[in-house]
């Protein structure tokens, strides 16, 4: 199925989730990630502020900040992203596309310094391919870090499909976490 069709189908399904479905699945997904060895080892996390029923990340943020981990969020900068460190979620404000971003006075952090990038997506496949909203912000910004075990996709289990036709510029996830399973990418 073409990316455009997958994107449309998944967004429709995700937006149709009830508040209870969204909340309960988001809690399970966040708790599953927090229980992984990869998360426990990470000292510096990049999170996202969810929109349109994306898996919530607030529990991860609260746990990370309470346990002394450093946390950054992306902010749109031109055709890419910059990552800014936050010490509290109150540092986020509406930015590009109405998505919460760190305030401009928050310190910029180089992506190479981040241990784990937790990314949203419209769909993921079993080999780590990801479909986003189609603008390519994460792909353009993070492509050089691919294959270093840093990328984690969060999604509902219905968003995890068998195969997506990936393109060479697409960043592949090293792990995808749903409310039902964790899929780690095996190298060929």
PDB file of C-alpha atoms in Angstrom, residues 67-179:
ATOM      1  CA  UNK A  67      15.384  10.314  37.951  1.00  0.00           C
ATOM      2  CA  UNK A  68      17.940  12.903  36.836  1.00  0.00           C
ATOM      3  CA  UNK A  69      17.903  12.180  33.118  1.00  0.00           C
ATOM      4  CA  UNK A  70      18.239  15.138  30.772  1.00  0.00           C
ATOM      5  CA  UNK A  71      15.340  15.762  28.387  1.00  0.00           C
ATOM      6  CA  UNK A  72      15.113  17.613  25.086  1.00  0.00           C
ATOM      7  CA  UNK A  73      12.203  18.311  22.756  1.00  0.00           C
ATOM      8  CA  UNK A  74      12.384  19.245  19.079  1.00  0.00           C
ATOM      9  CA  UNK A  75      11.645  22.672  17.677  1.00  0.00           C
ATOM     10  CA  UNK A  76      11.211  23.348  13.975  1.00  0.00           C
ATOM     11  CA  UNK A  77      14.115  25.340  12.527  1.00  0.00           C
ATOM     12  CA  UNK A  78      13.873  25.942   8.789  1.00  0.00           C
ATOM     13  CA  UNK A  79      13.506  22.532   7.118  1.00  0.00           C
ATOM     14  CA  UNK A  80      14.849  20.588  10.074  1.00  0.00           C
ATOM     15  CA  UNK A  81      14.743  20.371  13.836  1.00  0.00           C
ATOM     16  CA  UNK A  82      16.798  21.659  16.719  1.00  0.00           C
ATOM     17  CA  UNK A  83      16.624  19.989  20.106  1.00  0.00           C
ATOM     18  CA  UNK A  84      16.317  22.142  23.204  1.00  0.00           C
ATOM     19  CA  UNK A  85      16.704  20.981  26.774  1.00  0.00           C
ATOM     20  CA  UNK A  86      13.837  21.416  29.218  1.00  0.00           C
ATOM     21  CA  UNK A  87      13.876  21.078  32.982  1.00  0.00           C
ATOM     22  CA  UNK A  88      10.095  21.063  33.251  1.00  0.00           C
ATOM     23  CA  UNK A  89       7.173  20.630  30.896  1.00  0.00           C
ATOM     24  CA  UNK A  90       6.099  24.214  31.606  1.00  0.00           C
ATOM     25  CA  UNK A  91       8.990  25.246  29.328  1.00  0.00           C
ATOM     26  CA  UNK A  92       6.945  24.079  26.312  1.00  0.00           C
ATOM     27  CA  UNK A  93       4.787  26.465  24.277  1.00  0.00           C
ATOM     28  CA  UNK A  94       2.883  26.271  20.988  1.00  0.00           C
ATOM     29  CA  UNK A  95       5.251  26.364  18.053  1.00  0.00           C
ATOM     30  CA  UNK A  96       5.195  25.284  14.420  1.00  0.00           C
ATOM     31  CA  UNK A  97       2.034  23.462  13.356  1.00  0.00           C
ATOM     32  CA  UNK A  98       0.540  24.091  16.821  1.00  0.00           C
ATOM     33  CA  UNK A  99       2.875  21.515  18.396  1.00  0.00           C
ATOM     34  CA  UNK A 100       4.392  22.243  21.796  1.00  0.00           C
ATOM     35  CA  UNK A 101       8.079  23.158  21.549  1.00  0.00           C
ATOM     36  CA  UNK A 102      10.702  24.327  24.039  1.00  0.00           C
ATOM     37  CA  UNK A 103      10.975  28.079  24.464  1.00  0.00           C
ATOM     38  CA  UNK A 104      13.698  29.747  22.374  1.00  0.00           C
ATOM     39  CA  UNK A 105      15.723  30.510  25.513  1.00  0.00           C
ATOM     40  CA  UNK A 106      16.083  26.773  26.284  1.00  0.00           C
ATOM     41  CA  UNK A 107      19.594  25.460  25.577  1.00  0.00           C
ATOM     42  CA  UNK A 108      20.201  23.849  22.176  1.00  0.00           C
ATOM     43  CA  UNK A 109      21.656  20.337  22.398  1.00  0.00           C
ATOM     44  CA  UNK A 110      23.451  18.562  19.563  1.00  0.00           C
ATOM     45  CA  UNK A 111      21.667  15.359  18.451  1.00  0.00           C
ATOM     46  CA  UNK A 112      24.922  13.427  18.859  1.00  0.00           C
ATOM     47  CA  UNK A 113      24.705  14.041  22.628  1.00  0.00           C
ATOM     48  CA  UNK A 114      21.278  12.397  22.955  1.00  0.00           C
ATOM     49  CA  UNK A 115      21.241   8.707  23.973  1.00  0.00           C
ATOM     50  CA  UNK A 116      17.659   7.916  22.955  1.00  0.00           C
ATOM     51  CA  UNK A 117      15.298   9.608  20.526  1.00  0.00           C
ATOM     52  CA  UNK A 118      11.653   8.737  21.176  1.00  0.00           C
ATOM     53  CA  UNK A 119       9.770   9.492  17.979  1.00  0.00           C
ATOM     54  CA  UNK A 120       6.126   9.625  16.990  1.00  0.00           C
ATOM     55  CA  UNK A 121       4.886   8.174  13.750  1.00  0.00           C
ATOM     56  CA  UNK A 122       1.807   7.516  11.716  1.00  0.00           C
ATOM     57  CA  UNK A 123       2.880   3.920  11.031  1.00  0.00           C
ATOM     58  CA  UNK A 124       5.874   1.660  11.643  1.00  0.00           C
ATOM     59  CA  UNK A 125       6.852  -1.742  10.292  1.00  0.00           C
ATOM     60  CA  UNK A 126       8.513  -4.774  11.809  1.00  0.00           C
ATOM     61  CA  UNK A 127      11.935  -3.796  10.404  1.00  0.00           C
ATOM     62  CA  UNK A 128      11.884  -0.267  11.819  1.00  0.00           C
ATOM     63  CA  UNK A 129      10.640   1.754   8.867  1.00  0.00           C
ATOM     64  CA  UNK A 130       8.501   4.730   9.832  1.00  0.00           C
ATOM     65  CA  UNK A 131       5.895   6.864   8.124  1.00  0.00           C
ATOM     66  CA  UNK A 132       5.535  10.347   9.584  1.00  0.00           C
ATOM     67  CA  UNK A 133       3.416  13.230   8.401  1.00  0.00           C
ATOM     68  CA  UNK A 134       5.455  13.554   5.208  1.00  0.00           C
ATOM     69  CA  UNK A 135       7.531  16.667   5.916  1.00  0.00           C
ATOM     70  CA  UNK A 136      10.716  14.721   6.731  1.00  0.00           C
ATOM     71  CA  UNK A 137      11.846  16.849   9.676  1.00  0.00           C
ATOM     72  CA  UNK A 138      13.156  13.929  11.749  1.00  0.00           C
ATOM     73  CA  UNK A 139      14.666  12.201   8.701  1.00  0.00           C
ATOM     74  CA  UNK A 140      16.593  15.293   7.603  1.00  0.00           C
ATOM     75  CA  UNK A 141      17.848  16.050  11.083  1.00  0.00           C
ATOM     76  CA  UNK A 142      18.700  12.569  12.373  1.00  0.00           C
ATOM     77  CA  UNK A 143      19.750  10.550   9.310  1.00  0.00           C
ATOM     78  CA  UNK A 144      23.438  10.740  10.217  1.00  0.00           C
ATOM     79  CA  UNK A 145      22.759   8.959  13.547  1.00  0.00           C
ATOM     80  CA  UNK A 146      20.908   5.996  12.072  1.00  0.00           C
ATOM     81  CA  UNK A 147      22.113   2.531  13.056  1.00  0.00           C
ATOM     82  CA  UNK A 148      23.506   3.591  16.434  1.00  0.00           C
ATOM     83  CA  UNK A 149      20.688   2.071  18.508  1.00  0.00           C
ATOM     84  CA  UNK A 150      19.171   5.426  19.441  1.00  0.00           C
ATOM     85  CA  UNK A 151      15.744   5.508  17.756  1.00  0.00           C
ATOM     86  CA  UNK A 152      12.554   4.336  19.437  1.00  0.00           C
ATOM     87  CA  UNK A 153       9.113   4.625  17.877  1.00  0.00           C
ATOM     88  CA  UNK A 154       5.997   4.737  20.032  1.00  0.00           C
ATOM     89  CA  UNK A 155       2.696   3.676  18.491  1.00  0.00           C
ATOM     90  CA  UNK A 156      -0.523   1.771  19.051  1.00  0.00           C
ATOM     91  CA  UNK A 157      -0.372  -1.834  17.964  1.00  0.00           C
ATOM     92  CA  UNK A 158      -2.672  -1.197  14.968  1.00  0.00           C
ATOM     93  CA  UNK A 159      -0.019   1.224  13.639  1.00  0.00           C
ATOM     94  CA  UNK A 160       2.627  -1.511  13.501  1.00  0.00           C
ATOM     95  CA  UNK A 161       2.299  -3.211  10.129  1.00  0.00           C
ATOM     96  CA  UNK A 162       4.277  -5.941   8.374  1.00  0.00           C
ATOM     97  CA  UNK A 163       6.096  -3.828   5.798  1.00  0.00           C
ATOM     98  CA  UNK A 164       6.485  -0.235   4.635  1.00  0.00           C
ATOM     99  CA  UNK A 165       8.292   0.642   1.442  1.00  0.00           C
ATOM    100  CA  UNK A 166      11.141   2.604   2.997  1.00  0.00           C
ATOM    101  CA  UNK A 167      13.232   5.108   1.105  1.00  0.00           C
ATOM    102  CA  UNK A 168      16.982   5.679   1.468  1.00  0.00           C
ATOM    103  CA  UNK A 169      16.518   8.967   3.355  1.00  0.00           C
ATOM    104  CA  UNK A 170      14.061   7.470   5.892  1.00  0.00           C
ATOM    105  CA  UNK A 171      15.386   7.000   9.418  1.00  0.00           C
ATOM    106  CA  UNK A 172      14.728   3.474  10.692  1.00  0.00           C
ATOM    107  CA  UNK A 173      13.786   2.771  14.274  1.00  0.00           C
ATOM    108  CA  UNK A 174      15.907   0.474  16.405  1.00  0.00           C
ATOM    109  CA  UNK A 175      12.916  -0.366  18.591  1.00  0.00           C
ATOM    110  CA  UNK A 176       9.147   0.084  18.293  1.00  0.00           C
ATOM    111  CA  UNK A 177       6.981  -0.062  21.416  1.00  0.00           C
ATOM    112  CA  UNK A 178       3.228  -0.680  21.373  1.00  0.00           C
ATOM    113  CA  UNK A 179       0.775  -1.543  24.126  1.00  0.00           C
TER     114      UNK A 179
END
